[in-house]
mmCIF file of C-alpha atoms in Angstrom:
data_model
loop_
_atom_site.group_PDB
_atom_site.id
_atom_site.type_symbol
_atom_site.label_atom_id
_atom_site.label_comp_id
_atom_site.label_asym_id
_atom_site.label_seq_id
_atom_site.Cartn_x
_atom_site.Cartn_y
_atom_site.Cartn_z
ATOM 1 C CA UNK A 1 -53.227 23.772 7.537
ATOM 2 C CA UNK A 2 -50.911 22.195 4.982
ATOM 3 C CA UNK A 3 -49.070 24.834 4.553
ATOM 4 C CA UNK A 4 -48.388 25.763 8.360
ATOM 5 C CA UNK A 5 -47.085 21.877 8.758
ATOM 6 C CA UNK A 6 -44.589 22.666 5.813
ATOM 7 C CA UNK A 7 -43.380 26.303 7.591
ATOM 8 C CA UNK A 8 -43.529 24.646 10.954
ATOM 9 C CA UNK A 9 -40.993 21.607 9.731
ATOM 10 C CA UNK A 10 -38.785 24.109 7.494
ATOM 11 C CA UNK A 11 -38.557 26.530 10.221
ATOM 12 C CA UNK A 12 -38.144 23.677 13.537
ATOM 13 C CA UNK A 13 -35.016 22.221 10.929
ATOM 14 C CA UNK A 14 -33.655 25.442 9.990
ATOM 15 C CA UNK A 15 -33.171 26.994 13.553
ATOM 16 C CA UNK A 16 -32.346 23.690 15.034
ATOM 17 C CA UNK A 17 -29.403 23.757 12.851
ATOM 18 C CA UNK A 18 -28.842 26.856 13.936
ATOM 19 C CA UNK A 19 -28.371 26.686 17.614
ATOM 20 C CA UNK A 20 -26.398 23.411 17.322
ATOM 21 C CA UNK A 21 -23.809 25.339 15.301
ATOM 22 C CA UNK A 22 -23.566 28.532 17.734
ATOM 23 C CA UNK A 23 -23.887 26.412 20.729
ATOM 24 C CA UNK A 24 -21.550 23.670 19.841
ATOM 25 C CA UNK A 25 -18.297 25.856 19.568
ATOM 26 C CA UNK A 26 -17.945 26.786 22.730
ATOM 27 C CA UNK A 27 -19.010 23.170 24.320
ATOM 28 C CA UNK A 28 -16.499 21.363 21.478
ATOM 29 C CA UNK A 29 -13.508 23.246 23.277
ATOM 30 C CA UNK A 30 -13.570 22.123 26.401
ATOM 31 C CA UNK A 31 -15.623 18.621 25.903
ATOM 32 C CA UNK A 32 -12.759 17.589 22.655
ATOM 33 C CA UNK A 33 -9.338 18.020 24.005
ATOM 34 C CA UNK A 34 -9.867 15.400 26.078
ATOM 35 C CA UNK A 35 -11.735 12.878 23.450
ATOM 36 C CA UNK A 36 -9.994 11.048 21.028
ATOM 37 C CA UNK A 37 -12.036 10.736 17.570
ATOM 38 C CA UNK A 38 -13.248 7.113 16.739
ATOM 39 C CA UNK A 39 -14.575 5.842 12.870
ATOM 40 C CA UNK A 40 -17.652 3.396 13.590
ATOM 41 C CA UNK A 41 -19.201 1.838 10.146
ATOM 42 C CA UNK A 42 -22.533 -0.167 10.558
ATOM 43 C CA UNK A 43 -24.769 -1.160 8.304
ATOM 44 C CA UNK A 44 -28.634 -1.800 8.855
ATOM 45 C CA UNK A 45 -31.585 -2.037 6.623
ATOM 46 C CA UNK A 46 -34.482 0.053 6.309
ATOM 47 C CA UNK A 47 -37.567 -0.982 6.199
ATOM 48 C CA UNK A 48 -40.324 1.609 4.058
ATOM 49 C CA UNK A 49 -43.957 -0.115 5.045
ATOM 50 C CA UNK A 50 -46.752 2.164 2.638
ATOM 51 C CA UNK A 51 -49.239 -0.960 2.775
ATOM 52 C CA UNK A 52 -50.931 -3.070 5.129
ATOM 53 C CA UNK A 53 -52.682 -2.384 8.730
ATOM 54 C CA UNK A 54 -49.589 -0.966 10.457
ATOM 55 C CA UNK A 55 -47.841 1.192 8.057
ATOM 56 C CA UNK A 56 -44.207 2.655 9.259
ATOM 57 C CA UNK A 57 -44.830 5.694 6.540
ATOM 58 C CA UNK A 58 -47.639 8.150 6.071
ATOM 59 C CA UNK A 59 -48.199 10.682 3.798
ATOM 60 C CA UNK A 60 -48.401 13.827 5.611
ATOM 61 C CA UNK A 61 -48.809 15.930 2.649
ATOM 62 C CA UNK A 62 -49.996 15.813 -0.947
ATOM 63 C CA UNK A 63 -48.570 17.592 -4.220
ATOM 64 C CA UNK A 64 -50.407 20.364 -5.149
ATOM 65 C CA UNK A 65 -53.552 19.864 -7.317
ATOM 66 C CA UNK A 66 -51.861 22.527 -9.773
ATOM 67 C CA UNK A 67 -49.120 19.950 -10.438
ATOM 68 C CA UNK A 68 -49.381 17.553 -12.554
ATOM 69 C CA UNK A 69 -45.272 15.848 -12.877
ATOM 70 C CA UNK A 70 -44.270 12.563 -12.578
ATOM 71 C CA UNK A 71 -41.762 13.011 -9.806
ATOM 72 C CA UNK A 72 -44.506 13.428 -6.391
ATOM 73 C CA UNK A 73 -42.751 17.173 -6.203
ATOM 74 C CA UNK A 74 -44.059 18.065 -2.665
ATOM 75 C CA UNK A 75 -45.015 14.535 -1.304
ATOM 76 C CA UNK A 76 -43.959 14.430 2.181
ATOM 77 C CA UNK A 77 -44.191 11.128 4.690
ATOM 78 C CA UNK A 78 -43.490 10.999 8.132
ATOM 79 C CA UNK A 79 -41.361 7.870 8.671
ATOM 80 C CA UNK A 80 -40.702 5.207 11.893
ATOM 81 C CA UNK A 81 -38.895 2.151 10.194
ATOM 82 C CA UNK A 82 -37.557 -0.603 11.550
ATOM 83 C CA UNK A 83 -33.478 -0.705 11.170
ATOM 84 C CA UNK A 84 -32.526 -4.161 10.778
ATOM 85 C CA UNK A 85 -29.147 -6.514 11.084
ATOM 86 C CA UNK A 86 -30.782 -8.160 7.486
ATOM 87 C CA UNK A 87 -33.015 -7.192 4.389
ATOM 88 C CA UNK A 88 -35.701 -9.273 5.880
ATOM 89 C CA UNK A 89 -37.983 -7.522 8.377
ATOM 90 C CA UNK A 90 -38.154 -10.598 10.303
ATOM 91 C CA UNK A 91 -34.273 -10.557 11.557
ATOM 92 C CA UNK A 92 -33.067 -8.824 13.990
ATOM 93 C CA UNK A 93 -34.144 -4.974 14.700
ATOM 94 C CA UNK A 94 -31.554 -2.749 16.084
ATOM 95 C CA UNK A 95 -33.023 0.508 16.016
ATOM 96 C CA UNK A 96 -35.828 2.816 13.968
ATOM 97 C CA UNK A 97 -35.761 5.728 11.388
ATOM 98 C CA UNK A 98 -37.460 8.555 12.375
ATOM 99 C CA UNK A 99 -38.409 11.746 10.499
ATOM 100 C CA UNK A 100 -39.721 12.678 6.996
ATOM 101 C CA UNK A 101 -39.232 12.430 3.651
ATOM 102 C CA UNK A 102 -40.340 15.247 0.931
ATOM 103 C CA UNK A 103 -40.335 14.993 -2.835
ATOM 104 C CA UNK A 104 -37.691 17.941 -3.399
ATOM 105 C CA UNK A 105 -37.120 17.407 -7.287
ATOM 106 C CA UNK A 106 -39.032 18.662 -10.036
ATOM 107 C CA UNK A 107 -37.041 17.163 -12.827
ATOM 108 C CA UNK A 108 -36.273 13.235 -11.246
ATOM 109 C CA UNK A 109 -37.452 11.633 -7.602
ATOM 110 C CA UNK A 110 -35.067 13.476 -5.053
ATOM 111 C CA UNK A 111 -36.118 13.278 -2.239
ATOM 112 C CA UNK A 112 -34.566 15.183 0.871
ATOM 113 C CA UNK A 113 -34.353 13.550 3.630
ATOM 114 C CA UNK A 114 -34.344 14.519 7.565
ATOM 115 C CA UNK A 115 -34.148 11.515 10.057
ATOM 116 C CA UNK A 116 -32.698 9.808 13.104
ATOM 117 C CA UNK A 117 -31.388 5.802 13.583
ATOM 118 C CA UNK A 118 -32.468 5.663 17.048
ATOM 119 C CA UNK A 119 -30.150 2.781 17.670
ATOM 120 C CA UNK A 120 -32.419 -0.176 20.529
ATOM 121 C CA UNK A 121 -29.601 -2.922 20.673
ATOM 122 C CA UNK A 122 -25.744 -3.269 21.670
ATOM 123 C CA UNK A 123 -22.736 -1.096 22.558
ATOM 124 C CA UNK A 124 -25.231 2.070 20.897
ATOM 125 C CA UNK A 125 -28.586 1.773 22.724
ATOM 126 C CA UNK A 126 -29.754 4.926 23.363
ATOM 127 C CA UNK A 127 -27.824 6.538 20.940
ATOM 128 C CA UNK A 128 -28.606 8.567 17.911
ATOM 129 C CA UNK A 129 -27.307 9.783 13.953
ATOM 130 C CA UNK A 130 -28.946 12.380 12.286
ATOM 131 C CA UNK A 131 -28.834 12.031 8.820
ATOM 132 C CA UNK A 132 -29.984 15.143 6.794
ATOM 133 C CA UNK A 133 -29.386 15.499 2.546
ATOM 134 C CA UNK A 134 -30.258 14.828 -0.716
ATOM 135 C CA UNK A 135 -31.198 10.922 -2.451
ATOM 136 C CA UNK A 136 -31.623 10.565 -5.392
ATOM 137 C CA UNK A 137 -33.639 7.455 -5.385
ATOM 138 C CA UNK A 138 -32.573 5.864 -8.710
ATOM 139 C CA UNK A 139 -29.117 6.337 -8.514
ATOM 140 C CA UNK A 140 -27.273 2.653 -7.509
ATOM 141 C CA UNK A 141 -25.555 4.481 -4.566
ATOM 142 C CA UNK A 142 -26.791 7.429 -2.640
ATOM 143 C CA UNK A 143 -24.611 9.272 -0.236
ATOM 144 C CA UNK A 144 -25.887 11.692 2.906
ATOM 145 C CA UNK A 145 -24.086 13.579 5.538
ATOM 146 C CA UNK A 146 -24.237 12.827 9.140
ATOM 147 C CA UNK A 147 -24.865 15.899 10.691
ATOM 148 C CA UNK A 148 -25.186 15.437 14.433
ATOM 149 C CA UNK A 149 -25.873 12.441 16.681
ATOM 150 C CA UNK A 150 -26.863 11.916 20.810
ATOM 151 C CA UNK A 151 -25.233 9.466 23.428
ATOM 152 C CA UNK A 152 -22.465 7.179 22.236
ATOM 153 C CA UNK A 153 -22.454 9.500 18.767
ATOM 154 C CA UNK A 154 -22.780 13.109 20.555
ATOM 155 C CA UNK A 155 -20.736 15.519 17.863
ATOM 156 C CA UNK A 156 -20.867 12.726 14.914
ATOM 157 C CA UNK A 157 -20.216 13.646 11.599
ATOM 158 C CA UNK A 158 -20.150 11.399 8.665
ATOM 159 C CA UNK A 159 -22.198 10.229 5.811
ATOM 160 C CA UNK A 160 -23.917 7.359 5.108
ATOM 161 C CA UNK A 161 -24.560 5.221 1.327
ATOM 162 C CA UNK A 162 -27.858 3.883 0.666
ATOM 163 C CA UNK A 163 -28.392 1.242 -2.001
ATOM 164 C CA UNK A 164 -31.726 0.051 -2.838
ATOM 165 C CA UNK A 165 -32.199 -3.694 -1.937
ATOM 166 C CA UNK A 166 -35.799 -4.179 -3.488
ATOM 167 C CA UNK A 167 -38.740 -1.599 -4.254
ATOM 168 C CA UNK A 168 -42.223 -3.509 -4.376
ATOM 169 C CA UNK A 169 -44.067 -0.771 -7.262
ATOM 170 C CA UNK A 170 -46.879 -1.947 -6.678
ATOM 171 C CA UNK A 171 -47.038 -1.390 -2.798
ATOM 172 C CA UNK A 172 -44.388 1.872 -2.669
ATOM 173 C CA UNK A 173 -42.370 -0.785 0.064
ATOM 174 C CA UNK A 174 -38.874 -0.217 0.010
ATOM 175 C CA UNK A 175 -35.698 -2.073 1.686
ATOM 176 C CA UNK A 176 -32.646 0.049 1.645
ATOM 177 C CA UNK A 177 -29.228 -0.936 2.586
ATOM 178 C CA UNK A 178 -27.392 1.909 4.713
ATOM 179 C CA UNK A 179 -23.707 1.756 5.368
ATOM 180 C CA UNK A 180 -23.287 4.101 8.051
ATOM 181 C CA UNK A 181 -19.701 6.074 8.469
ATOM 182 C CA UNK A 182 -20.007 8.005 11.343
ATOM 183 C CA UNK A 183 -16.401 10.116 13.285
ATOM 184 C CA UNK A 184 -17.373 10.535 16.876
ATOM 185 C CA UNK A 185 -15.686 10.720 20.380
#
């Protein structure tokens, strides 16, 4: 069953990027000459709950019993977390994180990473990024592309930086600053 969730997920990614690419060209044409292209940079915190009675990540698929590394190679959690203005998970939330994260590395924790900032609050509500890449977890700064975004952010491209803000190794927990660049119309 395991293995049909990974194919399923691969595959669903894989030809969504697909059709955006062949579809978008001939909707940018007419759609684009009449945009002009805006830089919006926010930044939100993200909130990675393991512990506790409502936890905002699940593991949706173990390593395999074969491997025995230090790096989680094949972990996967599906992810909802709260986006907020602050590191605390008290202040203000302004949207959620949804998608997965997988173990992708072998040799260090990289992870890849496929999720949306459904934005809830301000100018943005209703809007979406899609941020899709590589993060190398230890590294002080991480940088992702933007690969697509809905409403407000419909053809976005960008990247965003995330910087860890504290990691509780005990619980897994995670706050992580993201300073989102995103070009849009």
């Amino acid at each position: 069953m395991t293995t049909f969730l990974s194919f399923f997920l691969l595959s669903s990614v894989a030809l969504s990027l697909v059709l955006v690419s062949v579809t978008a060209e001939s909707l940018e044409h007419d759609f684009l000459r009449h945009k002009k292209e805006k830089l919006t940079h926010f930044r939100v915190y993200w909130h990675d709950i393991l512990d506790g009675k409502d936890p905002t990540s699940v593991s949706i698929m173990n390593p395999s019993k074969n491997y025995t590394g230090a790096t989680g190679f094949g972990l996967t959690r599906m992810i909802d977390n709260p986006l907020t203005m602050a590191p605390e998970l008290s202040s203000k939330m302004v949207g959620r994180a949804q998608g997965f994260y997988a173990a992708a590395s072998k040799e260090e924790v990289g992870l890849l990473m496929a999720m949306n900032f459904a934005i809830l609050e301000g100018k943005y509500n209703g809007s979406t990024i899609t941020v899709f890449g590589r993060n190398s977890v230890f590294d002080k700064v991480r940088e992702m592309p933007v690969i697509g975004g809905s409403g407000l952010f419909r053809f976005a491209r960008g990247y965003v930086q995330a910087r860890t803000h504290v990691f509780d190794i005990k619980t897994g927990n995670a706050v992580v600053e993201y300073n989102c660049y995103v070009l849009h119309y």
